[in-house]
Amino acid sequence: LVGFGFLMAFLKNYGLGSIGMTFLLTVIILQWTILLEGFWEGVYNNGKFHIIKIGMFDLISGHFAAATILISFGCLIGKISPVQMCLLGLLELLFYTFNFGITLKWLGVVDIGGSIAVHMFGAFFGLAAALVWGHTPTKEEESDESSTATSDTFSLIGTVFLWIFWPSFNGAPAAHGTAQQMRVTINTVLSLAACCTATFFSSRFLSKSHKFGPPDIQNATLAGGVAVGAAANMIIKPWGALA
């Protein structure tokens, strides 16, 4: 909540709305995920439905689903009303849980950190929704999509929180106290560190002003955690994580 909420506050006129919507979407999607995953499990078991038993993994799965919706929300800030976003989130979750079941349970795809089922799905769904809702922006709308030093600062706070907690995000599905969980944590930290270093250097030398670019630091520093998520539980060696 803290990480995504502040990260979404990069637009000067939508900071409060972005944080509030992050809160609202998270709690709605968490509940809706539990119901939908129970429904799809019954469908996959040839229509044998049963009482849904809620455990720790169900709560973790709900937060993964919320992250998917929030990634899509990042493409739609300022383009969609709160009611529309809530309805779209409920609709997206239907496809997310269906895709999650096919990808990870039927096909057996390894994706412990959700790089494929969470981040990629959320990004493409958000881009598609923005294309449907989008239109040629007016000058006033273009002005609304700019940032200020204050909004960039709040967004960077969100980046720092996400950066700190990303290893626990990738390692949450792993069995507690196992070597696999330790491997996920180490690989994620190494990947984040390498990505953060590369981002600062690239932002500085590729910028026309030769200064660090706030959008680069806010987003690209997290790319390492996303990229390594699908393979974080594998023995990829330190140089594999750094790469």
Tab-separated table of C-alpha atoms in Angstrom:
chain	number	residue	atom	x	y	z
A	1	LEU	CA	0.000	0.000	0.000
A	2	VAL	CA	2.710	2.481	0.980
A	3	GLY	CA	4.975	1.632	-1.944
A	4	PHE	CA	2.386	1.557	-4.718
A	5	GLY	CA	0.394	4.410	-3.223
A	6	PHE	CA	3.254	6.893	-3.144
A	7	LEU	CA	4.696	5.638	-6.439
A	8	MET	CA	1.404	6.522	-8.145
A	9	ALA	CA	1.576	10.083	-6.797
A	10	PHE	CA	3.959	11.264	-9.524
A	11	LEU	CA	1.332	13.443	-11.280
A	12	LYS	CA	0.874	16.837	-9.665
A	13	ASN	CA	-2.941	16.893	-9.848
A	14	TYR	CA	-3.691	13.257	-9.022
A	15	GLY	CA	-1.555	12.511	-5.966
A	16	LEU	CA	-4.320	12.259	-3.366
A	17	GLY	CA	-6.618	10.387	-5.731
A	18	SER	CA	-3.893	7.912	-6.650
A	19	ILE	CA	-3.094	7.089	-3.022
A	20	GLY	CA	-6.778	6.792	-2.122
A	21	MET	CA	-7.542	4.569	-5.111
A	22	THR	CA	-4.565	2.367	-4.279
A	23	PHE	CA	-6.033	1.802	-0.817
A	24	LEU	CA	-9.543	1.136	-2.136
A	25	LEU	CA	-8.508	-1.167	-4.966
A	26	THR	CA	-6.270	-3.236	-2.702
A	27	VAL	CA	-8.979	-4.067	-0.157
A	28	ILE	CA	-11.612	-4.772	-2.834
A	29	ILE	CA	-9.375	-6.982	-4.950
A	30	LEU	CA	-8.100	-8.927	-1.933
A	31	GLN	CA	-11.641	-10.083	-1.127
A	32	TRP	CA	-12.675	-10.655	-4.731
A	33	THR	CA	-9.585	-12.774	-5.415
A	34	ILE	CA	-10.447	-15.267	-2.683
A	35	LEU	CA	-13.887	-15.816	-4.198
A	36	LEU	CA	-12.710	-16.029	-7.805
A	37	GLU	CA	-9.845	-18.416	-7.106
A	38	GLY	CA	-12.278	-20.692	-5.278
A	39	PHE	CA	-14.624	-20.508	-8.267
A	40	TRP	CA	-11.934	-21.333	-10.858
A	41	GLU	CA	-10.605	-24.159	-8.704
A	42	GLY	CA	-14.051	-25.736	-8.851
A	43	VAL	CA	-14.182	-25.238	-12.625
A	44	TYR	CA	-10.756	-26.861	-13.070
A	45	ASN	CA	-11.902	-29.808	-10.910
A	46	ASN	CA	-14.701	-30.679	-13.349
A	47	GLY	CA	-17.313	-28.612	-11.566
A	48	LYS	CA	-16.634	-30.002	-8.087
A	49	PHE	CA	-17.136	-26.885	-5.976
A	50	HIS	CA	-16.485	-26.857	-2.249
A	51	ILE	CA	-16.333	-24.490	0.688
A	52	ILE	CA	-13.456	-22.053	0.276
A	53	LYS	CA	-10.856	-22.464	3.021
A	54	ILE	CA	-8.797	-19.337	3.616
A	55	GLY	CA	-5.131	-19.696	4.535
A	56	MET	CA	-1.991	-17.601	4.469
A	57	PHE	CA	-1.303	-18.423	0.829
A	58	ASP	CA	-4.768	-17.145	-0.142
A	59	LEU	CA	-3.969	-13.779	1.444
A	60	ILE	CA	-0.609	-13.683	-0.361
A	61	SER	CA	-2.349	-14.538	-3.618
A	62	GLY	CA	-4.826	-11.733	-2.987
A	63	HIS	CA	-2.032	-9.208	-2.581
A	64	PHE	CA	-0.383	-10.483	-5.784
A	65	ALA	CA	-3.680	-9.930	-7.580
A	66	ALA	CA	-3.981	-6.438	-6.088
A	67	ALA	CA	-0.502	-5.639	-7.421
A	68	THR	CA	-1.681	-6.662	-10.898
A	69	ILE	CA	-4.645	-4.281	-10.776
A	70	LEU	CA	-2.475	-1.454	-9.418
A	71	ILE	CA	0.003	-1.902	-12.266
A	72	SER	CA	-2.869	-1.488	-14.710
A	73	PHE	CA	-4.100	1.499	-12.708
A	74	GLY	CA	-0.751	3.193	-13.323
A	75	CYS	CA	-1.624	3.362	-17.036
A	76	LEU	CA	-5.012	4.937	-16.339
A	77	ILE	CA	-4.357	7.638	-13.731
A	78	GLY	CA	-6.220	10.787	-14.748
A	79	LYS	CA	-8.074	9.014	-17.564
A	80	ILE	CA	-10.713	7.089	-15.628
A	81	SER	CA	-13.070	7.760	-12.720
A	82	PRO	CA	-12.869	5.866	-9.402
A	83	VAL	CA	-16.099	3.948	-10.107
A	84	GLN	CA	-14.909	2.966	-13.568
A	85	MET	CA	-11.558	1.836	-12.158
A	86	CYS	CA	-13.221	-0.330	-9.520
A	87	LEU	CA	-15.469	-1.973	-12.101
A	88	LEU	CA	-12.537	-2.451	-14.471
A	89	GLY	CA	-10.503	-3.956	-11.632
A	90	LEU	CA	-13.218	-6.514	-10.902
A	91	LEU	CA	-13.400	-7.397	-14.593
A	92	GLU	CA	-9.621	-7.607	-14.953
A	93	LEU	CA	-9.397	-9.899	-11.949
A	94	LEU	CA	-11.701	-12.373	-13.675
A	95	PHE	CA	-9.207	-12.695	-16.531
A	96	TYR	CA	-6.218	-12.566	-14.190
A	97	THR	CA	-7.341	-15.516	-12.069
A	98	PHE	CA	-8.245	-17.488	-15.208
A	99	ASN	CA	-4.838	-16.783	-16.757
A	100	PHE	CA	-3.090	-17.512	-13.448
A	101	GLY	CA	-4.717	-20.922	-13.223
A	102	ILE	CA	-3.810	-21.886	-16.780
A	103	THR	CA	-0.260	-20.532	-16.688
A	104	LEU	CA	0.930	-21.725	-13.294
A	105	LYS	CA	-1.328	-24.672	-12.485
A	106	TRP	CA	-2.057	-26.280	-15.864
A	107	LEU	CA	1.092	-25.436	-17.814
A	108	GLY	CA	3.361	-25.519	-14.754
A	109	VAL	CA	5.174	-22.280	-15.630
A	110	VAL	CA	7.753	-21.285	-13.011
A	111	ASP	CA	7.000	-17.722	-11.900
A	112	ILE	CA	7.511	-17.431	-8.154
A	113	GLY	CA	7.765	-13.624	-8.183
A	114	GLY	CA	4.917	-13.022	-10.630
A	115	SER	CA	7.002	-11.511	-13.433
A	116	ILE	CA	4.750	-13.135	-16.037
A	117	ALA	CA	1.377	-13.627	-14.359
A	118	VAL	CA	1.401	-10.358	-12.370
A	119	HIS	CA	3.640	-7.678	-13.876
A	120	MET	CA	3.408	-8.561	-17.555
A	121	PHE	CA	-0.326	-9.264	-17.443
A	122	GLY	CA	-1.074	-6.068	-15.514
A	123	ALA	CA	1.055	-3.933	-17.817
A	124	PHE	CA	-0.488	-5.202	-21.041
A	125	PHE	CA	-4.029	-5.062	-19.649
A	126	GLY	CA	-3.453	-1.480	-18.503
A	127	LEU	CA	-2.035	-0.430	-21.868
A	128	ALA	CA	-4.982	-2.022	-23.674
A	129	ALA	CA	-7.456	-0.275	-21.353
A	130	ALA	CA	-5.669	3.059	-21.855
A	131	LEU	CA	-5.903	2.569	-25.613
A	132	VAL	CA	-9.658	2.000	-25.356
A	133	TRP	CA	-10.267	4.930	-23.002
A	134	GLY	CA	-7.638	7.178	-24.545
A	135	HIS	CA	-8.053	10.153	-26.802
A	136	THR	CA	-5.869	12.939	-28.109
A	137	PRO	CA	-5.077	15.000	-24.988
A	138	THR	CA	-5.799	18.709	-24.898
A	139	LYS	CA	-3.177	21.215	-23.781
A	140	GLU	CA	-4.846	21.417	-20.374
A	141	GLU	CA	-4.762	17.620	-20.018
A	142	GLU	CA	-1.109	17.529	-21.036
A	143	SER	CA	-0.401	20.064	-18.304
A	144	ASP	CA	-2.215	17.868	-15.765
A	145	GLU	CA	0.076	14.958	-16.656
A	146	SER	CA	3.211	16.813	-15.595
A	147	SER	CA	4.946	16.456	-12.244
A	148	THR	CA	6.447	18.802	-9.674
A	149	ALA	CA	9.355	18.477	-7.266
A	150	THR	CA	6.887	17.596	-4.499
A	151	SER	CA	5.058	14.897	-6.473
A	152	ASP	CA	8.362	13.422	-7.650
A	153	THR	CA	9.588	13.316	-4.049
A	154	PHE	CA	6.509	11.432	-2.856
A	155	SER	CA	6.803	9.057	-5.802
A	156	LEU	CA	10.452	8.407	-4.978
A	157	ILE	CA	9.454	7.577	-1.391
A	158	GLY	CA	7.179	4.901	-2.844
A	159	THR	CA	10.062	3.590	-4.928
A	160	VAL	CA	12.262	3.271	-1.833
A	161	PHE	CA	9.556	1.340	0.043
A	162	LEU	CA	9.004	-1.003	-2.917
A	163	TRP	CA	12.760	-1.478	-3.310
A	164	ILE	CA	13.108	-2.473	0.350
A	165	PHE	CA	10.174	-4.881	0.407
A	166	TRP	CA	10.595	-6.426	-3.073
A	167	PRO	CA	12.623	-9.418	-1.790
A	168	SER	CA	9.750	-10.314	0.553
A	169	PHE	CA	7.296	-9.938	-2.352
A	170	ASN	CA	9.228	-12.391	-4.527
A	171	GLY	CA	9.901	-14.744	-1.627
A	172	ALA	CA	6.399	-14.794	-0.160
A	173	PRO	CA	5.208	-17.895	-2.122
A	174	ALA	CA	8.297	-19.904	-1.101
A	175	ALA	CA	8.089	-22.236	1.902
A	176	HIS	CA	9.020	-20.406	5.095
A	177	GLY	CA	12.525	-20.999	6.401
A	178	THR	CA	13.692	-23.071	3.441
A	179	ALA	CA	16.800	-22.748	1.292
A	180	GLN	CA	14.538	-21.749	-1.597
A	181	GLN	CA	13.252	-18.713	0.279
A	182	MET	CA	16.809	-17.651	1.107
A	183	ARG	CA	17.814	-18.125	-2.548
A	184	VAL	CA	14.921	-15.947	-3.719
A	185	THR	CA	15.882	-13.209	-1.284
A	186	ILE	CA	19.552	-13.214	-2.268
A	187	ASN	CA	18.851	-13.263	-6.012
A	188	THR	CA	16.319	-10.452	-5.702
A	189	VAL	CA	18.578	-8.208	-3.613
A	190	LEU	CA	21.503	-8.705	-6.010
A	191	SER	CA	19.315	-8.016	-9.040
A	192	LEU	CA	17.827	-4.882	-7.468
A	193	ALA	CA	21.257	-3.587	-6.496
A	194	ALA	CA	22.679	-4.107	-9.988
A	195	CYS	CA	19.620	-2.574	-11.637
A	196	CYS	CA	19.668	0.441	-9.327
A	197	THR	CA	23.338	1.081	-10.065
A	198	ALA	CA	22.813	0.766	-13.823
A	199	THR	CA	19.780	3.066	-13.673
A	200	PHE	CA	21.623	5.911	-11.980
A	201	PHE	CA	24.551	5.719	-14.391
A	202	SER	CA	22.310	5.404	-17.463
A	203	SER	CA	20.026	8.230	-16.365
A	204	ARG	CA	23.003	10.512	-15.809
A	205	PHE	CA	24.891	9.825	-19.033
A	206	LEU	CA	21.957	9.404	-21.437
A	207	SER	CA	20.089	12.507	-20.299
A	208	LYS	CA	20.530	15.646	-22.403
A	209	SER	CA	20.866	17.691	-19.229
A	210	HIS	CA	23.322	15.175	-17.750
A	211	LYS	CA	21.269	14.959	-14.572
A	212	PHE	CA	19.436	12.155	-12.856
A	213	GLY	CA	15.888	11.878	-14.242
A	214	PRO	CA	13.195	11.361	-11.560
A	215	PRO	CA	11.036	9.082	-13.787
A	216	ASP	CA	14.042	6.853	-14.419
A	217	ILE	CA	14.868	6.538	-10.727
A	218	GLN	CA	11.235	6.038	-9.730
A	219	ASN	CA	10.629	3.103	-12.056
A	220	ALA	CA	13.755	1.606	-13.626
A	221	THR	CA	15.399	0.975	-10.244
A	222	LEU	CA	12.680	-1.633	-9.616
A	223	ALA	CA	13.061	-3.394	-12.960
A	224	GLY	CA	15.642	-5.811	-11.566
A	225	GLY	CA	13.166	-7.148	-9.013
A	226	VAL	CA	10.566	-7.642	-11.727
A	227	ALA	CA	12.950	-9.300	-14.163
A	228	VAL	CA	14.421	-11.784	-11.713
A	229	GLY	CA	11.023	-12.704	-10.255
A	230	ALA	CA	10.360	-15.576	-12.644
A	231	ALA	CA	13.741	-17.204	-11.945
A	232	ALA	CA	14.491	-16.034	-8.401
A	233	ASN	CA	14.005	-19.505	-6.897
A	234	MET	CA	16.395	-21.120	-9.369
A	235	ILE	CA	20.131	-21.626	-8.946
A	236	ILE	CA	21.137	-18.850	-11.351
A	237	LYS	CA	24.380	-17.954	-9.533
A	238	PRO	CA	25.222	-14.410	-8.383
A	239	TRP	CA	26.297	-13.246	-11.839
A	240	GLY	CA	22.963	-14.439	-13.229
A	241	ALA	CA	21.097	-12.278	-10.729
A	242	LEU	CA	23.403	-9.312	-11.350
A	243	ALA	CA	22.878	-9.611	-15.088
